[in-house]
Coordinates of C-alpha atoms in Angstrom, one line a residue:
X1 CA 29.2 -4.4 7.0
X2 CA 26.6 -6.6 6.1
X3 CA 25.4 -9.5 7.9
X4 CA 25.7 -13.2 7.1
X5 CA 22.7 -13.9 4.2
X6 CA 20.6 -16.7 6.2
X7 CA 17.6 -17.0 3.0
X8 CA 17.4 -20.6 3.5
X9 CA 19.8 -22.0 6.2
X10 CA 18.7 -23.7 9.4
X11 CA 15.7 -22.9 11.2
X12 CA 14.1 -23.3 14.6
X13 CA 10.9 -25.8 14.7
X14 CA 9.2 -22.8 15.8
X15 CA 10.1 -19.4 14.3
X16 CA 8.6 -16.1 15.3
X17 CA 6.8 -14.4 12.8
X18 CA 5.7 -11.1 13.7
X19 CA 2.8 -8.9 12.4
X20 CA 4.5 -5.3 12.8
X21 CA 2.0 -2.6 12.4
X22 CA -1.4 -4.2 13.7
X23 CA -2.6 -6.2 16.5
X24 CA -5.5 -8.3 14.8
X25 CA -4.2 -12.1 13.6
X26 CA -7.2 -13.7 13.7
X27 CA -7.1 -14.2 9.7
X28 CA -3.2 -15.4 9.7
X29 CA -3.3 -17.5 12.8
X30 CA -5.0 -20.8 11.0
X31 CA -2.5 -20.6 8.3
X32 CA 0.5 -20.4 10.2
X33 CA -0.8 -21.8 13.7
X34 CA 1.0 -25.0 12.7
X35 CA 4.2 -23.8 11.7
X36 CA 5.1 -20.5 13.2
X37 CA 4.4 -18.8 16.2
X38 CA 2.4 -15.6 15.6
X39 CA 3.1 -12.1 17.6
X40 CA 1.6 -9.4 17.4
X41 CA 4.1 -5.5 18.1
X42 CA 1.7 -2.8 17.1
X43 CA 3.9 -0.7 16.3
X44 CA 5.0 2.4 14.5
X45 CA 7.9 2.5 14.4
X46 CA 11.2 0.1 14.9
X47 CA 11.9 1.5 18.0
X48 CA 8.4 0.2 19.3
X49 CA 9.4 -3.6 18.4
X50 CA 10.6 -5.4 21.6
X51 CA 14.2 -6.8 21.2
X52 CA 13.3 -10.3 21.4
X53 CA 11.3 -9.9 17.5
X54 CA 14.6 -7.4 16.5
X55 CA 16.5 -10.4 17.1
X56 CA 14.5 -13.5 16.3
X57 CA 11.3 -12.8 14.0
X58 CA 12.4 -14.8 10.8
X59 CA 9.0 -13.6 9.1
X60 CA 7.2 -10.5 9.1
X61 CA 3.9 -9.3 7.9
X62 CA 3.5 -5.4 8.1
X63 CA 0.6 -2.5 6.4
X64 CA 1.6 1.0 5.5
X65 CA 2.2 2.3 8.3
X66 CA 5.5 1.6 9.3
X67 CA 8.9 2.3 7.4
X68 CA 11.4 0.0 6.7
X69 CA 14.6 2.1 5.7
X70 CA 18.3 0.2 5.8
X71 CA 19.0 1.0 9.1
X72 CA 15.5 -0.7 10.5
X73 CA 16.1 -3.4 8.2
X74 CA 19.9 -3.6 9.7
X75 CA 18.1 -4.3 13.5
X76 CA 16.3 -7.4 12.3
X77 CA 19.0 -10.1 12.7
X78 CA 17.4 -13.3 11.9
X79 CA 14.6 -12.3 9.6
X80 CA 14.5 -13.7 6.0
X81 CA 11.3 -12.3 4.5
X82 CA 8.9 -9.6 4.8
X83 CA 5.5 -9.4 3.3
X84 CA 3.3 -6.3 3.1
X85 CA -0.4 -7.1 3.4
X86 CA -1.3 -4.8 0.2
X87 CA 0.1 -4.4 -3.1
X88 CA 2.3 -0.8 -2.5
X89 CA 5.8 -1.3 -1.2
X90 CA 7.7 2.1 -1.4
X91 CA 7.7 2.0 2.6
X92 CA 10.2 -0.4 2.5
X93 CA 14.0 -0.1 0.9
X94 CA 13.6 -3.3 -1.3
X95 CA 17.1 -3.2 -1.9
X96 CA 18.6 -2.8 1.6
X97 CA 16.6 -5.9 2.5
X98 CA 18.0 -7.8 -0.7
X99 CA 21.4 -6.7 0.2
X100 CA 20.6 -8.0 4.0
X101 CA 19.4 -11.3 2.8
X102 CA 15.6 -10.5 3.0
X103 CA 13.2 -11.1 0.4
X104 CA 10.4 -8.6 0.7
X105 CA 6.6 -9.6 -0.8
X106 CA 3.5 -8.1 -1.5
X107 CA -0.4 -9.1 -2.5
X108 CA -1.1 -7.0 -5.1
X109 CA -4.8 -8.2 -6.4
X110 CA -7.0 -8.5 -3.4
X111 CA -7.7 -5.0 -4.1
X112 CA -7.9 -4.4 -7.5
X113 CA -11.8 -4.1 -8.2
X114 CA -12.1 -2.2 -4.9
X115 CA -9.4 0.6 -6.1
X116 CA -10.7 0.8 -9.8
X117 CA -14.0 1.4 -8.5
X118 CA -13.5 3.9 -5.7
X119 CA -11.5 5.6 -8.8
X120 CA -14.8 5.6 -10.8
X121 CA -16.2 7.1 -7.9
X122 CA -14.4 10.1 -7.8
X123 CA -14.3 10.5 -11.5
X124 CA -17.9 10.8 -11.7
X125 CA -18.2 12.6 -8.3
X126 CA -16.2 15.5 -10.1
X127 CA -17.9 15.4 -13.2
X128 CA -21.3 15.0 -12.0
X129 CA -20.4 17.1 -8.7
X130 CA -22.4 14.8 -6.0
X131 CA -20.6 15.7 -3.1
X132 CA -21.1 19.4 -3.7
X133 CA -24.6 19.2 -4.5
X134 CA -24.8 16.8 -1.3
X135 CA -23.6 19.6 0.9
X136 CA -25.3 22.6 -0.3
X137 CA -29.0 21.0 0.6
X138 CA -27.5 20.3 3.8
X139 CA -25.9 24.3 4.0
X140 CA -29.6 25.0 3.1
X141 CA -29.6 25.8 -0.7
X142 CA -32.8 25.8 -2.2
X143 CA -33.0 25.2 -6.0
X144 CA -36.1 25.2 -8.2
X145 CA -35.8 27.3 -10.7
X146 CA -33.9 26.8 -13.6
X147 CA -31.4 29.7 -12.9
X148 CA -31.1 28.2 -9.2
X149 CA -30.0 24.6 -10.2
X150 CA -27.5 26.3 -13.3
X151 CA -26.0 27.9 -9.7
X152 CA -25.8 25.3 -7.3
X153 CA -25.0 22.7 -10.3
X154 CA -22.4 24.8 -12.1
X155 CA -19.4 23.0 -13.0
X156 CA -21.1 19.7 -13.6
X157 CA -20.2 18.4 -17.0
X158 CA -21.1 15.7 -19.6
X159 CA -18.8 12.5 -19.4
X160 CA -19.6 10.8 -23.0
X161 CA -16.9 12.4 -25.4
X162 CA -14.4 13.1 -22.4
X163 CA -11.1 11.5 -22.4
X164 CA -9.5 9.7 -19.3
X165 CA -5.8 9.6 -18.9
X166 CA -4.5 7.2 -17.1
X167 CA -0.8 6.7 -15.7
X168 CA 0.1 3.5 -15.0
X169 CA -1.6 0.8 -16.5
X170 CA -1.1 -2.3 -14.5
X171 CA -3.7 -4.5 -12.8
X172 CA -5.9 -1.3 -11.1
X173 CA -5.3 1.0 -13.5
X174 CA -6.8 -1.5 -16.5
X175 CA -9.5 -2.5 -14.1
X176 CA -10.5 1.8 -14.3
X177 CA -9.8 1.8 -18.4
X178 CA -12.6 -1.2 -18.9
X179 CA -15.1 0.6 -15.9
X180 CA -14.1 4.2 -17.9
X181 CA -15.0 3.3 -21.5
X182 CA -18.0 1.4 -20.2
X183 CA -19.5 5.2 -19.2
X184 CA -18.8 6.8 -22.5
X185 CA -14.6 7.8 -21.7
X186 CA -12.7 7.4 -24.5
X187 CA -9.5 6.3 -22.4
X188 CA -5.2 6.7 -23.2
X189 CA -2.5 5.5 -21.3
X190 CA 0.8 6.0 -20.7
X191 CA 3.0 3.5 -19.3
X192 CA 7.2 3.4 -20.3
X193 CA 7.0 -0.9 -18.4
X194 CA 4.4 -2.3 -20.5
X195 CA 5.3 -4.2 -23.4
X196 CA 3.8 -3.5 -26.9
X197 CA 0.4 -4.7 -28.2
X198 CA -1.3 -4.2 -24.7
X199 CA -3.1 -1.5 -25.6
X200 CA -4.6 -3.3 -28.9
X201 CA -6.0 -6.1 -26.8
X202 CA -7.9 -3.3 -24.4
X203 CA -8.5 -1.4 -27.1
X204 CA -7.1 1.7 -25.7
X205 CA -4.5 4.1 -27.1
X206 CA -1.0 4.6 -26.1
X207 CA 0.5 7.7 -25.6
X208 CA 4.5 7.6 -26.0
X209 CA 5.4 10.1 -23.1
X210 CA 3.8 11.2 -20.2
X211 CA 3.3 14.9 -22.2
X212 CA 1.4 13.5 -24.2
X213 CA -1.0 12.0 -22.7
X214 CA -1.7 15.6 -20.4
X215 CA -2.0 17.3 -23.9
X216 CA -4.9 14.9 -24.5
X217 CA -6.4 14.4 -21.0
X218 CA -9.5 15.8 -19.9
X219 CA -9.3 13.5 -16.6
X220 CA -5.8 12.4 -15.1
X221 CA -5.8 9.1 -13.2
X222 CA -2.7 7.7 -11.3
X223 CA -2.0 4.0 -11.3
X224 CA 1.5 4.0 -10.5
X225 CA 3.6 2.9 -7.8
X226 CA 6.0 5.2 -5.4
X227 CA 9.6 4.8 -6.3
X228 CA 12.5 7.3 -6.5
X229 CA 11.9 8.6 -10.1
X230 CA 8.2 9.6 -9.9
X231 CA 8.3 11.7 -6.6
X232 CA 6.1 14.8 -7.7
X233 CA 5.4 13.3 -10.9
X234 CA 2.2 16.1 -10.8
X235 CA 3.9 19.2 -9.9
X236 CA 3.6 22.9 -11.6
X237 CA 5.2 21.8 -14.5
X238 CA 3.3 19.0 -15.2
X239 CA -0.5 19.8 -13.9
X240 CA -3.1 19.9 -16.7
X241 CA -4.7 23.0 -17.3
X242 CA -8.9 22.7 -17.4
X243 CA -8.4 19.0 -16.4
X244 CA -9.6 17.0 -13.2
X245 CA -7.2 15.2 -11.3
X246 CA -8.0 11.7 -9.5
X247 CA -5.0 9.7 -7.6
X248 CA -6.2 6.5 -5.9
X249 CA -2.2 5.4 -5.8
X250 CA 0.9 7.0 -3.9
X251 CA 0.3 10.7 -1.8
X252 CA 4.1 11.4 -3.0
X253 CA 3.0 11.4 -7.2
X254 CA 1.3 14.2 -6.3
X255 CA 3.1 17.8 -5.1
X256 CA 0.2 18.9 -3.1
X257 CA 1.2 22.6 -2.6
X258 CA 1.2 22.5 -6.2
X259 CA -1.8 21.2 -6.6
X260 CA -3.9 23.5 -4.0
X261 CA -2.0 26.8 -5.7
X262 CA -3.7 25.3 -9.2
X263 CA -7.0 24.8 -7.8
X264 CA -7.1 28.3 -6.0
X265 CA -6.2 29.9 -9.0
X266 CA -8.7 27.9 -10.9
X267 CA -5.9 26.7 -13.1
X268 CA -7.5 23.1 -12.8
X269 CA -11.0 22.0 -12.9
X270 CA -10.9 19.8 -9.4
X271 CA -9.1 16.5 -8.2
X272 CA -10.0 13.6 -5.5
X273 CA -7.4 12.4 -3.4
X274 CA -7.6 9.0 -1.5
X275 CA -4.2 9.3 -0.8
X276 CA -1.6 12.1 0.9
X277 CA 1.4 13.0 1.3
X278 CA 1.0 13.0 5.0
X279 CA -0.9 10.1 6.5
X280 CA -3.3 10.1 8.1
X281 CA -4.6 13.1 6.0
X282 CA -6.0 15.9 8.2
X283 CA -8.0 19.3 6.1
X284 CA -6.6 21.4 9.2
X285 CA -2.9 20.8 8.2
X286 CA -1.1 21.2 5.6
X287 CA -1.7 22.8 1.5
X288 CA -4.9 21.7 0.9
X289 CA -6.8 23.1 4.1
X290 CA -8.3 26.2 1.6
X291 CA -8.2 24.5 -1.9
X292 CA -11.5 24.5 -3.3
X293 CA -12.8 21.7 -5.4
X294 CA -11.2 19.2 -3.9
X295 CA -12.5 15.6 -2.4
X296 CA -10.3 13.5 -0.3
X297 CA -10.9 10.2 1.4
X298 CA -8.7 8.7 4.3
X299 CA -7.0 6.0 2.2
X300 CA -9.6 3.9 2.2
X301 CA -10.0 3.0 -2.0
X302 CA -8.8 -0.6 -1.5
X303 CA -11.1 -1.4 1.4
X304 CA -13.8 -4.2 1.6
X305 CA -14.7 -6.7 4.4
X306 CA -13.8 -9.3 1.2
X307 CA -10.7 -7.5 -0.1
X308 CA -9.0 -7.2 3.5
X309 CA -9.5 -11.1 4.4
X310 CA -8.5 -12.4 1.1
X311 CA -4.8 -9.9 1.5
X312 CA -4.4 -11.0 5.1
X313 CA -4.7 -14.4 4.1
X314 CA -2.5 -14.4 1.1
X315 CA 0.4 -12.7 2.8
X316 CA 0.1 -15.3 5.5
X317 CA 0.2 -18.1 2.5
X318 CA 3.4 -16.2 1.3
X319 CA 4.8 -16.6 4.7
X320 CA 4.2 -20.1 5.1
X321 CA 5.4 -20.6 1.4
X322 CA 8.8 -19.3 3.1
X323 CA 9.2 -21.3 6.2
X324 CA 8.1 -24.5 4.3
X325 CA 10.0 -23.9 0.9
X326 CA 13.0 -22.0 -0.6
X327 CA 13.5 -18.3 -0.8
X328 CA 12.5 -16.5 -3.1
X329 CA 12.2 -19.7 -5.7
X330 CA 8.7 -21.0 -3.8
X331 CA 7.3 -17.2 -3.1
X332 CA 4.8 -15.8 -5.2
X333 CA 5.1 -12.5 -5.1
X334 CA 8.4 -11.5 -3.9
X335 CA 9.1 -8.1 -5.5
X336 CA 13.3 -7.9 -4.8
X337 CA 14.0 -10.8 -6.0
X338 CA 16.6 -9.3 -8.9
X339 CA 18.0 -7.3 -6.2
X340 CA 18.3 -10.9 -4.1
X341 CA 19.6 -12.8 -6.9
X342 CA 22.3 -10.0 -7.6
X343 CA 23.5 -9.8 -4.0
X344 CA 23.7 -13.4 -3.7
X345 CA 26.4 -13.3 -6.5
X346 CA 28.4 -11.4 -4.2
X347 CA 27.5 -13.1 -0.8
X348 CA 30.4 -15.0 0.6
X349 CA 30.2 -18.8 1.3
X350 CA 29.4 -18.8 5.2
X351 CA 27.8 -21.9 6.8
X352 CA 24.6 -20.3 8.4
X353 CA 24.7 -22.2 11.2
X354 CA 27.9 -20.7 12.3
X355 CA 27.0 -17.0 11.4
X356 CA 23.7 -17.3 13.7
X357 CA 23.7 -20.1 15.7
X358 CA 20.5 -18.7 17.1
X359 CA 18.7 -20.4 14.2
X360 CA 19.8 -24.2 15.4
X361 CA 18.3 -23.6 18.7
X362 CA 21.3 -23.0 20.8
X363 CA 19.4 -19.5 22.0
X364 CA 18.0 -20.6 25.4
X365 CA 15.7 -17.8 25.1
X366 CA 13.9 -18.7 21.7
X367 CA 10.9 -20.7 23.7
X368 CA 7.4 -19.1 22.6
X369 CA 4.9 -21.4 23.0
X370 CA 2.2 -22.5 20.0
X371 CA -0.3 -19.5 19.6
X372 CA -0.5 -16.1 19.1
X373 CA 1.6 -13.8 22.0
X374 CA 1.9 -9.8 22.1
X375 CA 5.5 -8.7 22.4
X376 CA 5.6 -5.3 23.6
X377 CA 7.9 -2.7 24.8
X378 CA 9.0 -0.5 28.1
X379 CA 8.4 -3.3 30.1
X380 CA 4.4 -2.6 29.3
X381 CA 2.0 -5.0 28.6
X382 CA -0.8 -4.6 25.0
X383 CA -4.2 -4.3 26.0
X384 CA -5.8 -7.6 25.4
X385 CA -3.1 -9.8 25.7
X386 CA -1.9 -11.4 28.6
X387 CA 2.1 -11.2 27.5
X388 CA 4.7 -8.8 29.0
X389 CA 8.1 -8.0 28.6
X390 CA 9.3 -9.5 31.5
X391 CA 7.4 -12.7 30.8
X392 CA 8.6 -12.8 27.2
X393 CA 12.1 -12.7 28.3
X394 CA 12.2 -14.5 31.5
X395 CA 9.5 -17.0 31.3
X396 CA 7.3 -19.1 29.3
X397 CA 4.4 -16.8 27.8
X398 CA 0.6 -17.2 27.8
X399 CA -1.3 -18.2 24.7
X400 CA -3.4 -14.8 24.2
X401 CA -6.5 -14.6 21.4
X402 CA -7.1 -10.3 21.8
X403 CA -10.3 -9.5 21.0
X404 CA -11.3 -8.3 17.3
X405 CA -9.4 -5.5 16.8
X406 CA -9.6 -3.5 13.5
X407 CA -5.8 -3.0 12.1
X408 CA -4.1 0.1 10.8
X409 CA -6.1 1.5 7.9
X410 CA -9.0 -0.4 8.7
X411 CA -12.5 0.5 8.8
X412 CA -14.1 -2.2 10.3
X413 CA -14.0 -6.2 10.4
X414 CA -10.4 -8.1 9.6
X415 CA -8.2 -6.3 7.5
X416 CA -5.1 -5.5 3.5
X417 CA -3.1 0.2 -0.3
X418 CA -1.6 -1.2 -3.8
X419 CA 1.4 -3.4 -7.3
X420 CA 4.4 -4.1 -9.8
X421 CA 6.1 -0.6 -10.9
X422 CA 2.8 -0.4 -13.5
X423 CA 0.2 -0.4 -10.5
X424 CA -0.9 0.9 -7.5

């Protein structure tokens, strides 16, 4: 059965607030320092989190790489809301967590500029053929003649006249339609969620369904979220012949041993791929290992120094918003809250308090001290941090400030994907 819904009973002066999937707080711990206490579980999976954040962590904070299914969801007991630093969410079932009494979150514009230009990036890098060119000087190629640079250049093509389809027109995806038309695209959209008119104040045009807009593509772009509809929504049916592909959004949109068959058989110009399937992407696994014409980057098209700060910091600001206010009414981004608001119709009236007694204090063992601890598992301490299991349970804990640490998916500095079912 389902627990006790807890959104906004009592609460510990304290509560644990635990950052999942990294080890790096640096950027959260002055927002929440005075409200919360921050650990860190680097973990990936739930059977890496240490009991003591199973049952007490009221907040989370998490990246991509951990899954939340219903039964992980079912181990937290005292946690009301979880907030993904990044704007994609289809690691998590949003609507397990509503049904458990969690609102989930997400930042879903810290990144926008950084996707819609990586996106450019590849688009041009497949029709101007960069990368290519990049690696035949360094195989050795020499080209000076005329018929030597029509070899070694073939494939590159003209942009002005070309038209860009993109799927998904939400925050990223408009950010690449304004970039597109700016080098000569003429761009069209398809998108079921908008409402009408949005395309007359871009000045783009709207296709009415997803065939469409491949009959009239010369360029695919994917802007579109993950969810259980659009799993392989670029399979064998639905690849454009002669067309490039680009997918800055969800690895699952695409079905990649689809994809490599097309390229191989030249049934498709090229594609670039920031994101897989199977993360992290390896060449040496998997379909794509042979395809030819094909660029892919380590999803890495949301990444700045700027964009990673500015989503850390947010999600901590959603956090805060829901220790300090009401869930979901003072969150700013909570992305299950229809799913919250229909469960709650059905919750019965329970007096918190009673359900998890926990939550007034009456658990001895909910002590942690102001700061940020590590809580880890096996009895093993993290590296960096001065807290182990047997402390955490037993004994009061050590205030520990790990050294910088980049998190999961991070390339350097402080760390965020991807957006509402229109974005990535």
């Amino acid at each position: 059965g389902i627990r006790p819904p807890i959104l906004n009973g009592p609460m510990h002066p304290r509560p644990l607030v635990a950052l999942l999937d990294g080890r790096d707080c640096t950027v959260e711990m002055p927002i929440l320092k005075d409200v919360a206490t921050v650990a860190f579980c680097d973990a990936q999976s739930t059977q890496e989190i240490h009991e003591k954040v199973l049952s007490e962590a009221v907040g989370a904070l998490m990246y991509h790489t951990i899954t939340l299914s219903r039964d992980d969801l079912d181990k937290f007991k005292g946690l009301r809301v979880i907030v993904r630093i990044g704007s994609g969410f289809d690691n998590i079932d949003i609507k397990a967590a509503a049904e458990l009494g969690i609102a989930v979150c997400n930042v879903p514009s810290s990144s926008v500029e950084e996707t819609a230009d990586s996106t450019l990036c590849h688009v041009l890098n497949l029709y101007r053929r960069v990368s290519w060119l990049h690696q035949a000087l360094r195989e050795g190629t020499r080209a000076s003649s005329v018929e030597q640079i029509r070899e070694v250049a073939g494939g590159a093509a003209r942009i002005r006249g070309e038209t860009l389809g993109i799927i998904g027109l939400g925050r990223v995806g408009q950010a690449v339609a304004l970039r597109a038309k700016a080098f000569g695209f003429g761009v069209i959209f398809y998108d079921p969620y908008l409402p009408d008119g949005v395309e007359r104040s871009l000045g783009l045009q709207r296709m009415a369904t997803l065939q469409d807009l491949l009959a009239h593509s010369d360029c695919v772009s994917l802007h579109c979220s993950l969810n259980e509809h659009n799993h392989h929504l670029v399979n064998d049916f639905t690849i454009k012949q002669g067309a490039f592909l680009v997918n800055t959004a969800r690895g699952g949109l695409v079905d990649e041993k689809a994809l490599a068959q097309a390229l191989k058989e030249g049934r498709i110009r090229g594609a670039a791929l920031d994101v897989h399937e199977t993360e992290p992407f390896s060449f040496s696994l998997g379909a794509l290992k042979d395809a030819p014409n094909l660029i892919c980057t380590p999803h890495t098209a949301w990444y700045s120094e700027q964009a990673s700060i500015e989503a850390r910091e947010e999600a901590a600001r959603e956090v805060r918003r829901a220790i300090t206010g009401r869930i979901p009414d003072t969150l700013k981004n909570c992305v299950n809250k229809e799913y919250l608001m229909a469960a709650a119709a059905q919750w019965p009236s329970l007096d918190p308090a009673a359900s998890h007694p926990e939550l007034n204090g009456a658990s001895a063992a909910y002590r942690f001290p102001a700061g940020m601890v590590a809580v880890g598992v096996g009895g093993a301490s993290l590296p960096g941090a001065g807290a182990t299991v047997e402390g955490l349970v037993s004994g009061p804990l050590p205030i520990s400030h790990p050294p910088h640490t980049p998190s999961p998916g991070q390339t350097s500095k402080p760390e965020p994907d991807r957006d509402v079912p229109a974005d990535q």
